[in-house]
XYZ file of C-alpha atoms in Angstrom:
430
model
C 72.592 100.747 111.434
C 71.502 102.261 114.661
C 68.289 103.578 113.176
C 67.201 99.981 112.635
C 68.424 98.958 116.162
C 71.743 97.720 114.933
C 75.324 98.724 114.494
C 76.518 101.353 111.974
C 79.891 100.893 110.212
C 82.520 103.501 109.258
C 85.657 102.927 107.232
C 88.786 104.342 108.791
C 90.418 106.101 105.859
C 94.049 105.824 107.232
C 95.862 105.430 103.960
C 99.437 104.287 103.607
C 101.415 107.494 103.957
C 103.439 106.723 100.797
C 100.177 106.335 98.809
C 97.928 108.970 100.417
C 96.752 110.227 96.982
C 93.244 111.302 95.967
C 93.239 108.429 93.492
C 93.686 105.835 96.234
C 91.162 107.476 98.486
C 88.584 107.630 95.594
C 89.039 103.876 95.022
C 88.579 103.144 98.768
C 85.627 105.378 99.009
C 84.046 103.607 96.134
C 84.583 100.193 97.691
C 83.151 101.437 100.891
C 80.068 102.924 99.322
C 79.452 99.825 97.217
C 79.637 97.829 100.529
C 76.938 100.124 101.977
C 79.264 101.232 104.723
C 77.780 104.221 106.465
C 80.750 106.684 106.522
C 84.311 107.278 105.847
C 86.335 108.437 108.887
C 89.418 110.538 108.736
C 91.710 111.190 111.525
C 94.186 114.094 111.749
C 97.639 114.474 113.143
C 99.230 117.900 113.355
C 102.921 117.198 113.495
C 105.718 115.503 111.620
C 107.474 112.588 113.252
C 106.906 109.662 115.494
C 103.485 110.655 116.586
C 102.512 112.476 113.478
C 101.755 111.143 110.107
C 103.977 111.770 107.122
C 101.630 112.683 104.392
C 98.561 113.170 106.677
C 95.971 114.908 104.613
C 93.938 117.860 105.784
C 90.624 116.108 106.615
C 88.040 118.712 105.466
C 89.637 119.370 102.080
C 90.090 115.614 101.598
C 86.615 114.496 102.326
C 85.225 117.493 100.373
C 86.850 116.055 97.342
C 85.421 112.644 98.170
C 81.882 114.160 98.450
C 81.982 114.727 94.657
C 82.720 111.105 93.719
C 80.245 109.550 96.190
C 76.513 110.053 96.817
C 75.452 108.124 99.863
C 78.358 107.469 102.277
C 78.867 109.884 105.267
C 81.986 111.989 105.529
C 83.645 112.336 108.966
C 86.406 114.827 109.394
C 88.485 115.185 112.573
C 89.210 118.706 113.455
C 90.620 120.279 116.704
C 88.854 122.920 118.708
C 92.174 123.940 120.186
C 93.615 125.255 116.959
C 90.519 126.609 115.196
C 87.993 129.417 115.576
C 84.244 128.422 115.859
C 83.062 130.869 113.206
C 85.463 129.210 110.673
C 84.435 125.733 111.823
C 80.791 126.521 111.428
C 81.398 127.697 107.827
C 83.620 124.888 106.979
C 81.447 122.057 108.199
C 78.371 123.880 106.935
C 79.759 124.128 103.544
C 80.803 120.462 103.589
C 77.193 119.530 104.530
C 75.928 121.563 101.593
C 78.414 120.134 98.968
C 77.749 116.629 100.171
C 73.931 117.037 100.329
C 73.873 116.227 104.040
C 76.593 113.692 104.643
C 78.984 115.769 106.832
C 80.105 114.814 110.414
C 82.580 116.568 112.676
C 84.852 114.482 114.964
C 85.751 116.998 117.534
C 89.095 116.558 119.360
C 91.011 118.968 121.714
C 94.426 117.662 120.475
C 97.309 116.257 122.450
C 100.006 117.033 119.876
C 101.080 119.674 117.456
C 101.149 122.805 119.562
C 104.536 123.670 118.274
C 103.015 124.477 114.953
C 100.306 126.812 116.324
C 102.247 129.044 118.728
C 103.092 131.087 120.542
C 102.679 129.207 123.814
C 102.483 125.494 124.570
C 99.618 123.138 124.659
C 96.898 124.422 127.008
C 96.013 122.232 130.061
C 93.174 119.712 129.635
C 90.772 121.870 131.635
C 91.348 124.908 129.402
C 91.229 122.736 126.249
C 87.847 121.218 127.185
C 86.511 124.588 128.279
C 87.406 126.022 124.951
C 85.799 123.020 123.212
C 82.562 123.464 125.151
C 82.355 127.137 124.263
C 83.230 126.361 120.580
C 80.327 124.018 120.372
C 77.969 126.539 121.922
C 79.009 129.118 119.309
C 79.021 126.738 116.397
C 75.615 125.382 117.121
C 74.190 128.894 117.680
C 75.677 129.750 114.338
C 74.011 126.724 112.548
C 70.787 127.614 114.282
C 70.931 131.308 113.268
C 68.819 130.852 110.104
C 65.279 129.790 110.495
C 64.392 126.903 108.217
C 62.110 129.160 106.169
C 64.564 132.103 105.977
C 64.918 131.321 102.177
C 61.982 130.846 99.906
C 61.474 130.581 96.182
C 59.970 133.680 94.490
C 57.529 133.656 91.499
C 60.471 133.793 89.137
C 62.152 130.774 90.635
C 64.874 132.784 92.349
C 65.676 132.407 96.085
C 64.159 135.218 98.240
C 65.818 135.997 101.535
C 63.612 136.976 104.628
C 66.160 138.946 106.836
C 63.941 138.969 109.713
C 64.336 135.145 109.883
C 68.189 135.337 110.136
C 69.385 136.019 113.735
C 72.643 137.301 115.267
C 73.933 135.253 118.145
C 75.769 138.047 119.985
C 77.992 135.625 121.852
C 80.428 136.977 124.442
C 82.523 134.351 126.203
C 85.697 133.489 127.934
C 87.527 132.530 124.638
C 85.414 134.019 121.839
C 83.251 137.083 120.902
C 81.029 136.147 117.853
C 78.211 138.358 116.685
C 76.892 136.250 113.928
C 74.768 135.195 112.163
C 76.341 132.617 109.943
C 76.671 133.723 106.285
C 75.624 130.447 104.651
C 71.990 129.225 104.553
C 70.466 126.468 106.607
C 72.130 123.150 106.299
C 70.668 120.006 104.750
C 71.068 118.141 108.176
C 70.250 121.077 110.331
C 73.610 120.547 111.857
C 76.383 118.117 110.745
C 76.428 115.021 112.909
C 78.594 115.827 116.052
C 81.104 113.209 117.076
C 83.476 113.779 120.046
C 86.584 111.858 120.633
C 87.861 111.501 124.252
C 87.203 109.459 127.343
C 89.015 111.177 130.191
C 86.738 112.698 132.869
C 86.617 115.958 131.073
C 86.172 114.376 127.693
C 83.271 112.268 129.034
C 81.626 115.347 130.560
C 81.884 117.169 127.113
C 80.516 114.144 125.326
C 77.622 113.687 127.714
C 76.540 117.239 127.236
C 76.982 117.818 123.437
C 77.962 114.694 121.398
C 75.581 112.657 119.379
C 78.323 110.038 118.903
C 81.406 109.424 121.064
C 84.465 107.826 119.580
C 86.280 105.894 122.279
C 89.132 103.413 122.949
C 87.378 100.613 124.856
C 89.685 97.592 124.703
C 87.687 95.268 126.911
C 83.947 94.623 127.501
C 84.302 95.595 131.210
C 85.863 98.985 130.296
C 83.229 99.455 127.645
C 80.397 98.744 130.168
C 81.843 101.180 132.751
C 82.329 103.994 130.171
C 78.897 103.609 128.513
C 77.044 103.526 131.833
C 78.883 106.558 133.144
C 78.483 108.745 130.073
C 74.818 107.882 129.517
C 73.918 108.386 133.134
C 75.532 111.854 132.929
C 73.700 112.577 129.656
C 70.421 111.516 131.322
C 71.163 113.809 134.228
C 71.522 116.697 131.720
C 68.005 115.841 130.269
C 69.275 114.310 126.985
C 67.247 111.527 125.333
C 67.968 107.818 126.234
C 70.526 106.084 124.116
C 72.583 109.174 123.514
C 75.365 109.574 122.942
C 75.927 106.671 120.468
C 79.108 104.701 121.262
C 81.635 104.480 118.428
C 84.502 102.006 118.824
C 87.490 101.298 116.578
C 87.948 97.563 115.834
C 91.487 96.323 115.227
C 90.621 92.997 113.693
C 93.029 90.244 112.607
C 91.149 87.930 110.099
C 91.912 84.391 109.084
C 90.108 81.761 106.994
C 90.548 79.582 110.058
C 91.106 80.484 113.680
C 94.620 78.993 113.455
C 95.442 81.220 110.569
C 94.377 84.320 112.489
C 96.284 83.265 115.627
C 99.324 82.725 113.557
C 99.156 86.218 112.252
C 98.888 87.446 115.819
C 101.906 85.408 116.925
C 103.880 86.651 113.965
C 103.166 90.312 114.924
C 104.055 89.708 118.554
C 107.327 87.982 117.587
C 108.309 91.062 115.659
C 107.855 93.329 118.604
C 110.921 95.377 119.669
C 110.427 95.235 123.422
C 112.995 97.872 124.137
C 110.960 100.312 122.008
C 107.846 98.775 123.601
C 108.950 99.826 127.085
C 109.005 103.432 125.802
C 105.455 102.918 124.268
C 104.178 101.793 127.586
C 105.828 104.813 129.343
C 103.971 106.971 126.869
C 100.612 105.199 127.487
C 101.147 105.826 131.184
C 101.352 109.591 130.723
C 104.960 110.037 129.879
C 106.702 108.475 132.864
C 110.477 108.224 132.470
C 111.238 105.264 130.275
C 114.252 104.556 132.446
C 111.732 103.595 135.231
C 110.787 100.603 133.072
C 114.249 99.842 131.682
C 115.316 97.319 134.441
C 111.976 95.723 135.031
C 111.638 92.064 134.047
C 109.262 91.612 131.127
C 107.170 89.004 132.864
C 106.772 90.972 136.116
C 103.966 93.408 136.863
C 104.713 97.153 137.064
C 104.670 98.493 140.478
C 101.636 100.712 141.102
C 104.020 103.255 142.651
C 105.173 104.215 139.189
C 101.631 105.289 138.140
C 101.108 109.012 137.825
C 98.453 111.084 139.367
C 96.117 111.422 136.313
C 95.441 115.075 137.376
C 99.117 115.835 136.644
C 98.872 114.290 133.109
C 98.773 116.944 130.292
C 97.889 114.789 127.374
C 95.720 111.812 126.547
C 94.314 111.223 130.074
C 91.810 108.714 128.837
C 94.522 106.421 127.456
C 96.497 106.744 130.830
C 93.321 105.685 132.649
C 93.134 102.466 130.550
C 96.798 101.418 131.050
C 96.750 102.366 134.703
C 93.780 100.022 135.081
C 95.724 97.271 133.419
C 98.612 97.891 135.947
C 96.203 97.692 138.854
C 94.773 94.426 137.398
C 98.349 92.858 137.477
C 99.323 92.973 133.788
C 102.972 92.135 133.279
C 105.235 94.576 131.480
C 105.234 92.129 128.476
C 101.426 92.095 128.366
C 101.390 95.929 128.532
C 103.866 96.172 125.640
C 101.632 93.956 123.625
C 98.552 95.989 124.511
C 100.363 99.135 123.521
C 100.670 97.961 119.901
C 96.945 98.648 119.543
C 97.334 101.892 121.753
C 94.375 100.936 123.940
C 91.893 100.129 121.183
C 89.698 97.007 120.955
C 91.507 94.239 119.184
C 90.412 90.710 118.243
C 91.474 87.836 116.076
C 89.674 84.932 114.309
C 87.495 84.029 111.456
C 84.819 86.540 110.238
C 82.288 84.482 112.061
C 84.262 84.569 115.357
C 84.780 88.333 114.921
C 81.060 88.731 114.359
C 80.574 87.033 117.626
C 82.832 89.641 119.340
C 80.921 92.465 117.704
C 77.532 91.002 118.599
C 78.597 90.472 122.288
C 79.226 94.242 122.637
C 76.061 95.073 120.595
C 73.851 92.893 122.875
C 75.495 94.416 125.940
C 74.422 97.865 124.702
C 77.957 99.301 124.352
C 78.337 99.441 120.600
C 76.452 101.528 118.153
C 79.078 102.427 115.493
C 82.104 100.424 114.578
C 85.240 101.449 112.673
C 86.712 98.885 110.183
C 89.894 98.813 108.120
C 91.259 96.792 105.188
C 89.107 97.405 102.116
C 92.053 98.321 99.927
C 93.644 94.885 100.189
C 91.664 92.314 98.083
C 92.009 89.536 100.641
C 91.077 91.839 103.550
C 88.212 93.244 101.419
C 86.809 89.707 101.265
C 87.102 89.177 104.916
C 85.497 92.475 105.727
C 82.713 92.639 103.225
C 81.932 89.115 102.265
C 82.860 87.783 105.727
C 82.312 90.115 108.719
C 79.684 92.461 107.250
C 77.813 89.589 105.574
C 77.585 87.718 108.850
C 76.480 90.776 110.859
C 73.830 91.546 108.230
C 72.712 87.821 108.325
C 72.289 88.208 112.174
C 70.283 91.450 111.809
C 73.000 93.630 113.467
C 73.986 95.692 110.460
C 71.434 96.933 107.914
C 71.617 95.719 104.307
C 71.344 99.226 102.779
C 71.330 102.911 103.405
C 68.040 103.979 105.109
C 68.195 107.574 103.934
C 70.102 110.105 101.919
C 71.764 111.888 104.882
C 74.208 110.627 107.413
C 71.732 111.506 110.231
C 69.130 109.328 108.668
C 71.519 106.436 108.291
C 72.633 106.655 111.995
C 69.096 107.087 113.161
C 69.719 110.532 114.614
C 66.980 113.189 114.641
C 67.420 116.678 113.209
C 68.326 118.842 116.056
C 65.701 121.328 117.250
C 67.230 124.813 117.351
C 67.481 126.271 120.832
C 64.761 128.839 121.723
C 65.834 132.340 121.087
C 65.360 135.094 123.671
C 62.428 137.265 122.935
C 62.865 140.980 123.535
C 60.273 142.477 125.785
C 57.675 144.773 124.180
C 56.439 148.211 125.276
């Protein structure tokens, strides 16, 4: 865990859409907590179809249910700022923090899909989405800070006593929102839920540098991870934030084997099953939605001409992913190699024995570009053995992952301090 100078682990609760029941999630949550994994991570997709999950659960409702059958594991819910109001977000996540006794975390996204379900109007441009996200965070944090820590006390009869003078309006007037405040729920166990931000475009990096405690990123290679981490922490430093923030959170698409050859066989089998015609369309999507016909006649073993790359400023959705795949094109990847890379949608992927995969994790940890890692596979008995008895056991043996929870809140387990409320303006006297 990061608090002990190591890597924290989350479990990606991406359940089989046909089996996304609470019973399944409860079983997986129990396995994750027994393995002393730090948090459960829930993504969110807001449409039906190819780029939206069938059976995708609403994250906040889902993890709230899981809070009642777990006691130590953190609960990360992905929620969009584009389609939610900050006062509701402050209440929802504040309530989750209360009902979980301090285990809530918000993975903030600005969304690249689903606007057809939140009309009228289409998806706002990236600049507007990130401006709205920044204002949302300002409002939400002000609402969470609107109660002094001692605004409630216990009276002689044991009942709670409210001190109204210690509860403050926020009187926010902005471009997107007018919110008077204060929040109508008491101070939170963690002060604020842990704030995670997903996004690595230029605008996403700026938002993360200013506000995020943890940044969830797609960093498929060590070089890309180094470039991203140096850039976002340099920007955070210029903004006066403490060193080491934000923490870097990477998903890890691991292919396990009892031997290296077994793992590589699984990789080869997956690659042999690739539909390369469909793969061309995936690459077109990864490059910002260029016309798939532009790739239709290109030989698989030839590089893509750089002339096909879009100006990233013209890309409306997932600019960070476009940056990654455009970099691959400039490095001379063939179309075949890009199709293969697109199967992991730009995420970090590795194959090998648990010990070899631990080497890959340790390399990034020692390079200072990995603080939190997302794992999958606990529900399958053989994968569970590879993850818990293999990879996690090896990382704990090396001192990279802690053996047990270090506290009762997610903040404590991630080594994050309780935020200090911003100073409030004092009205002049006389």
